[in-house]
Coordinates of C-alpha atoms in Angstrom, one line a residue:
M1 CA 112.8 -49.4 58.0
T2 CA 111.4 -49.5 61.6
Y3 CA 113.8 -49.9 64.4
E4 CA 113.7 -51.1 68.0
T5 CA 115.8 -49.1 70.4
G6 CA 118.6 -51.2 71.8
R7 CA 120.9 -50.5 74.7
D8 CA 123.5 -48.6 72.7
L9 CA 122.4 -48.5 69.0
P10 CA 119.1 -49.2 67.2
F11 CA 119.0 -52.5 65.3
P12 CA 116.6 -53.5 62.6
L13 CA 113.6 -55.6 63.5
D14 CA 113.5 -59.3 62.6
P15 CA 110.9 -60.5 60.1
L16 CA 108.7 -61.7 62.9
T17 CA 108.2 -58.2 64.2
A18 CA 108.3 -56.2 60.9
S19 CA 104.7 -55.1 61.2
V20 CA 105.0 -53.7 64.7
T21 CA 104.5 -49.9 64.7
P22 CA 106.9 -47.5 66.5
G23 CA 104.1 -46.7 68.9
T24 CA 103.7 -50.3 69.9
W25 CA 107.4 -50.7 70.4
E26 CA 107.3 -47.8 72.8
L27 CA 104.3 -49.1 74.6
L28 CA 106.0 -52.5 75.0
R29 CA 109.2 -50.8 76.2
R30 CA 107.5 -48.7 78.8
M31 CA 105.1 -51.4 80.0
P32 CA 106.2 -52.7 83.4
K33 CA 107.3 -56.3 82.8
A34 CA 108.5 -59.3 84.8
E35 CA 110.9 -61.9 83.5
L36 CA 111.1 -65.1 85.5
H37 CA 113.1 -67.5 83.3
L38 CA 116.5 -65.9 82.5
H39 CA 119.8 -67.7 82.5
L40 CA 122.9 -65.7 83.5
D41 CA 125.4 -67.6 81.3
G42 CA 123.1 -67.3 78.3
S43 CA 122.9 -63.6 78.6
V44 CA 126.5 -62.3 78.6
R45 CA 127.1 -59.2 76.5
P46 CA 129.4 -60.2 73.6
E47 CA 131.5 -57.1 74.2
T48 CA 132.1 -58.2 77.8
A49 CA 132.8 -61.8 76.8
L50 CA 135.4 -60.5 74.4
E51 CA 137.1 -58.5 77.1
L52 CA 137.0 -61.4 79.6
A53 CA 138.4 -63.7 76.9
R54 CA 141.3 -61.4 76.2
E55 CA 142.0 -60.9 79.9
R56 CA 142.2 -64.6 80.4
G57 CA 143.9 -65.6 77.1
I58 CA 141.0 -67.6 75.9
D59 CA 140.3 -67.7 72.2
G60 CA 142.6 -64.7 71.9
D61 CA 142.2 -64.3 68.1
L62 CA 138.5 -63.5 68.2
D63 CA 137.1 -60.2 67.3
L64 CA 133.6 -59.0 68.3
A65 CA 131.9 -60.5 65.3
G66 CA 133.6 -63.8 66.0
M67 CA 132.5 -63.6 69.6
R68 CA 128.9 -63.0 68.6
D69 CA 129.0 -66.0 66.3
L70 CA 130.1 -68.2 69.3
L71 CA 127.6 -66.8 71.7
V72 CA 124.5 -66.6 69.5
A73 CA 123.0 -70.0 68.6
P74 CA 121.3 -70.7 65.2
A75 CA 117.7 -69.6 65.1
Q76 CA 116.7 -73.2 64.5
C77 CA 119.3 -75.7 65.9
I78 CA 119.6 -79.2 64.7
D79 CA 119.0 -80.4 68.3
Q80 CA 119.4 -79.1 71.9
A81 CA 123.0 -80.1 71.9
E82 CA 123.8 -77.6 69.2
L83 CA 122.0 -74.9 71.3
L84 CA 123.9 -75.8 74.4
R85 CA 127.2 -75.4 72.7
A86 CA 126.6 -71.7 72.8
F87 CA 127.1 -71.9 76.6
D88 CA 130.5 -73.5 76.5
L89 CA 132.6 -70.3 76.2
P90 CA 130.5 -68.2 78.7
I91 CA 130.9 -70.9 81.3
R92 CA 134.7 -70.9 80.7
L93 CA 134.8 -67.1 81.1
L94 CA 132.7 -67.1 84.3
Q95 CA 135.2 -68.9 86.5
H96 CA 136.2 -65.9 88.6
P97 CA 134.2 -63.9 91.1
D98 CA 134.9 -60.6 89.3
A99 CA 133.5 -62.0 86.1
L100 CA 130.4 -63.3 87.8
Y101 CA 129.9 -60.0 89.5
R102 CA 130.3 -57.9 86.4
V103 CA 128.1 -60.0 84.1
T104 CA 125.3 -60.0 86.7
A105 CA 125.4 -56.3 87.2
E106 CA 125.4 -55.7 83.5
L107 CA 122.5 -58.0 83.0
V108 CA 120.5 -56.0 85.6
E109 CA 121.3 -52.9 83.6
D110 CA 120.1 -54.5 80.4
I111 CA 116.9 -55.7 82.1
A112 CA 116.2 -52.2 83.5
A113 CA 116.8 -50.6 80.1
E114 CA 113.7 -52.2 78.6
G115 CA 111.2 -51.4 81.3
T116 CA 111.4 -54.7 83.3
V117 CA 110.6 -54.0 86.9
Y118 CA 111.1 -57.5 88.3
A119 CA 113.3 -60.3 87.2
E120 CA 114.7 -63.6 88.4
I121 CA 118.2 -64.5 87.2
R122 CA 119.2 -68.2 87.4
W123 CA 122.5 -69.9 87.1
A124 CA 124.2 -73.2 88.0
P125 CA 126.7 -72.5 90.8
A126 CA 128.3 -76.0 90.3
L127 CA 129.5 -74.9 86.9
H128 CA 131.6 -72.1 88.4
V129 CA 133.5 -74.0 91.1
N130 CA 137.3 -74.4 90.8
Q131 CA 140.4 -74.3 92.9
E132 CA 140.0 -70.6 93.4
L133 CA 136.2 -70.4 93.6
G134 CA 134.0 -72.3 95.9
F135 CA 130.2 -72.6 95.9
E136 CA 129.6 -69.8 98.4
D137 CA 132.1 -67.5 96.9
G138 CA 130.5 -67.9 93.5
I139 CA 127.0 -67.3 94.9
A140 CA 128.2 -64.3 96.8
A141 CA 129.7 -62.8 93.6
V142 CA 126.4 -63.1 91.8
V143 CA 124.5 -61.7 94.8
A144 CA 126.8 -58.7 94.9
G145 CA 126.5 -58.1 91.2
A146 CA 122.7 -58.1 91.5
R147 CA 122.9 -55.7 94.4
A148 CA 125.2 -53.4 92.5
G149 CA 122.9 -53.5 89.5
M150 CA 119.9 -52.7 91.7
A151 CA 121.7 -49.8 93.4
D152 CA 122.3 -48.3 89.9
H153 CA 118.8 -49.1 88.8
P154 CA 116.4 -48.9 91.8
E155 CA 113.4 -49.2 89.5
V156 CA 114.1 -52.9 89.1
L157 CA 113.9 -55.7 91.7
I158 CA 116.1 -58.7 91.1
R159 CA 115.9 -62.1 92.7
L160 CA 118.2 -65.1 92.1
I161 CA 117.6 -68.9 91.4
A162 CA 120.3 -71.5 92.0
V163 CA 120.2 -74.3 89.5
A164 CA 121.3 -77.8 90.1
L165 CA 121.9 -80.1 87.1
R166 CA 120.2 -83.4 86.3
S167 CA 123.6 -84.8 85.1
H168 CA 125.3 -84.1 88.4
T169 CA 125.1 -86.4 91.4
P170 CA 122.2 -86.0 93.9
E171 CA 124.9 -85.2 96.4
T172 CA 126.1 -82.2 94.4
S173 CA 122.5 -81.0 94.1
V174 CA 122.3 -81.2 97.9
V175 CA 125.4 -79.0 98.2
V176 CA 123.9 -76.5 95.8
A177 CA 120.6 -76.4 97.8
Q178 CA 122.4 -76.0 101.1
A179 CA 124.7 -73.2 99.8
A180 CA 121.7 -71.4 98.2
A181 CA 119.7 -71.6 101.4
R182 CA 122.5 -69.7 103.2
F183 CA 121.8 -66.7 100.9
L184 CA 118.0 -66.7 101.4
D185 CA 118.1 -63.3 103.1
H186 CA 120.4 -61.9 100.4
G187 CA 118.2 -62.1 97.3
L188 CA 118.4 -65.8 96.5
A189 CA 114.8 -66.8 96.2
G190 CA 114.6 -70.2 94.4
F191 CA 116.0 -73.6 93.6
D192 CA 115.8 -75.3 90.2
V193 CA 116.9 -78.5 88.5
A194 CA 117.7 -78.3 84.8
G195 CA 119.6 -80.2 82.1
G196 CA 119.4 -83.3 79.9
E197 CA 116.0 -85.0 80.5
E198 CA 116.7 -87.7 77.9
A199 CA 119.6 -89.1 79.9
F200 CA 118.3 -88.1 83.3
P201 CA 114.5 -88.0 83.1
D202 CA 113.5 -88.3 86.8
P203 CA 113.7 -85.2 88.9
L204 CA 113.1 -87.3 92.0
D205 CA 116.7 -88.3 91.7
H206 CA 117.3 -84.9 93.4
A207 CA 114.4 -85.2 95.9
E208 CA 116.7 -84.6 98.9
A209 CA 117.9 -81.3 97.4
F210 CA 114.4 -80.2 96.6
A211 CA 113.4 -81.0 100.2
I212 CA 116.3 -79.0 101.7
A213 CA 115.5 -76.0 99.5
R214 CA 111.8 -76.1 100.3
Q215 CA 112.4 -76.5 104.0
A216 CA 114.8 -73.5 103.9
G217 CA 112.1 -71.3 102.3
L218 CA 113.3 -71.3 98.7
G219 CA 110.8 -71.3 95.9
I220 CA 110.8 -74.5 93.8
T221 CA 111.0 -74.7 90.1
V222 CA 112.1 -77.4 87.7
H223 CA 112.9 -77.5 84.0
A224 CA 110.7 -80.0 82.2
G225 CA 109.3 -80.8 78.8
E226 CA 112.3 -80.0 76.7
W227 CA 112.4 -83.7 75.9
G228 CA 109.9 -86.5 76.4
G229 CA 106.7 -84.6 75.9
A230 CA 103.9 -84.2 78.4
D231 CA 105.1 -87.2 80.5
Q232 CA 108.1 -85.3 81.5
V233 CA 106.0 -82.4 82.7
R234 CA 103.9 -84.8 84.7
R235 CA 107.1 -86.2 86.3
A236 CA 108.0 -82.7 87.3
L237 CA 104.9 -82.4 89.4
A238 CA 106.2 -85.1 91.7
V239 CA 108.7 -82.6 93.2
H240 CA 105.8 -80.2 94.0
P241 CA 107.1 -77.2 92.1
Q242 CA 105.5 -73.8 92.2
R243 CA 106.7 -73.2 88.7
I244 CA 107.9 -75.3 85.7
A245 CA 110.5 -73.9 83.3
H246 CA 109.1 -74.5 79.8
G247 CA 106.5 -77.3 80.2
T248 CA 105.5 -76.6 76.6
P249 CA 104.0 -80.0 75.8
A250 CA 101.2 -79.3 78.3
G251 CA 99.6 -77.3 75.6
D252 CA 98.5 -80.5 73.9
D253 CA 97.3 -82.3 77.0
P254 CA 94.0 -81.2 78.6
A255 CA 94.3 -83.6 81.5
L256 CA 97.8 -82.2 82.3
Q257 CA 96.5 -78.6 82.0
R258 CA 93.8 -79.4 84.6
K259 CA 96.5 -80.8 86.9
L260 CA 98.6 -77.7 86.5
I261 CA 95.6 -75.5 87.3
E262 CA 94.6 -77.7 90.2
H263 CA 98.1 -77.5 91.8
G264 CA 98.6 -73.8 91.0
V265 CA 101.7 -74.5 88.9
T266 CA 102.9 -71.7 86.6
L267 CA 104.7 -72.4 83.3
D268 CA 107.6 -70.0 82.6
L269 CA 107.5 -70.1 78.8
C270 CA 110.2 -69.0 76.3
P271 CA 108.7 -69.4 72.8
T272 CA 111.7 -68.2 70.8
S273 CA 114.0 -70.4 72.7
N274 CA 111.6 -73.4 72.2
V275 CA 111.7 -72.8 68.5
Q276 CA 115.5 -72.5 68.6
A277 CA 115.8 -75.8 70.5
G278 CA 113.4 -77.6 68.2
I279 CA 110.7 -78.1 70.9
V280 CA 108.2 -76.5 68.5
P281 CA 108.8 -76.0 64.8
R282 CA 107.8 -72.4 64.6
L283 CA 106.4 -69.6 66.8
A284 CA 103.0 -69.9 65.3
D285 CA 102.9 -73.5 66.7
H286 CA 103.8 -72.5 70.2
P287 CA 101.0 -73.3 72.7
L288 CA 101.2 -70.0 74.7
R289 CA 97.9 -68.7 73.4
R290 CA 96.2 -72.0 73.8
L291 CA 97.4 -72.3 77.4
L292 CA 96.2 -68.8 78.2
R293 CA 92.8 -69.7 76.7
Y294 CA 92.6 -72.7 78.9
A295 CA 93.5 -70.6 82.0
V296 CA 96.8 -72.3 82.7
P297 CA 99.1 -69.9 84.6
V298 CA 102.0 -68.8 82.3
T299 CA 104.7 -66.2 82.1
L300 CA 106.8 -65.0 79.1
S301 CA 110.6 -64.8 79.2
T302 CA 113.6 -64.9 76.9
D303 CA 115.4 -67.8 78.5
D304 CA 118.8 -66.6 77.2
R305 CA 119.1 -63.1 75.9
T306 CA 122.4 -63.5 74.1
V307 CA 122.1 -67.1 73.0
S308 CA 118.7 -66.3 71.4
D309 CA 119.7 -62.8 70.3
L310 CA 116.6 -61.5 72.0
T311 CA 115.1 -59.0 74.4
L312 CA 111.9 -59.3 76.4
V313 CA 110.4 -56.5 74.4
R314 CA 111.1 -58.4 71.2
E315 CA 109.6 -61.6 72.7
Y316 CA 106.4 -59.7 73.5
A317 CA 106.3 -58.2 70.1
R318 CA 106.6 -61.5 68.4

């Protein structure tokens, strides 16, 4: 059996990559790569999650196999809600600056191990605010973790994206944007709005936060097209993003493709995650190749390394 080299131990290839030769694996691993769509709370090592859970007395009866079952979502979820349940425990575990620092530094290590030379890690600071942890303290912990990871792995450059949530009030999004702007010179490079499009379809609800972020010099991205088809991707253009996270339905809309090209908007695509969430039925149906053929700017990312049980090398191989 052919194996891909993992961080600690080799693991067997999935059926989607069974025909990939060892030479191709090595080429993909060594090839300098960038990853622009990567969520921190979806990329926690199961071993670390187990340690953090035991330290905090959360789900204390779990072993490593049980932790993996909680953190890795099904390959094809019933709906996006099933996929998002895999984030519940990581968010509970990342309510302390030490945990945010550690998980960020470890993610940088994992990124560097597969030949990625540039990555942007995103997370929602508002999900990590409590009586002991304010917005700025949480952001500072992630910034410090990224710096520590880069110090150990100078071959990789990390930048951070602060995410506001559609389901939160516009006022909360403003606070996120303002806090993120204060870390502009410390590796925080972008502002994003993500979350349930079905209940909160209009990103312009957060127009003030986008304006604050843009004026401060942060790059603008927005999650769109996980629900509602191409119309949701069109709506996202109203906030004048440089990039759109997902945007998958644009693959079936030539007029929208022309708009994306005209406005210079890049789609940060995550094919495996899109299959997992039911946005496309199978990888063969994903529009990545079609978008490339039509000259729409795209990037390739994992979205959530642990939730999708994925590495960037495997995503390229698929």
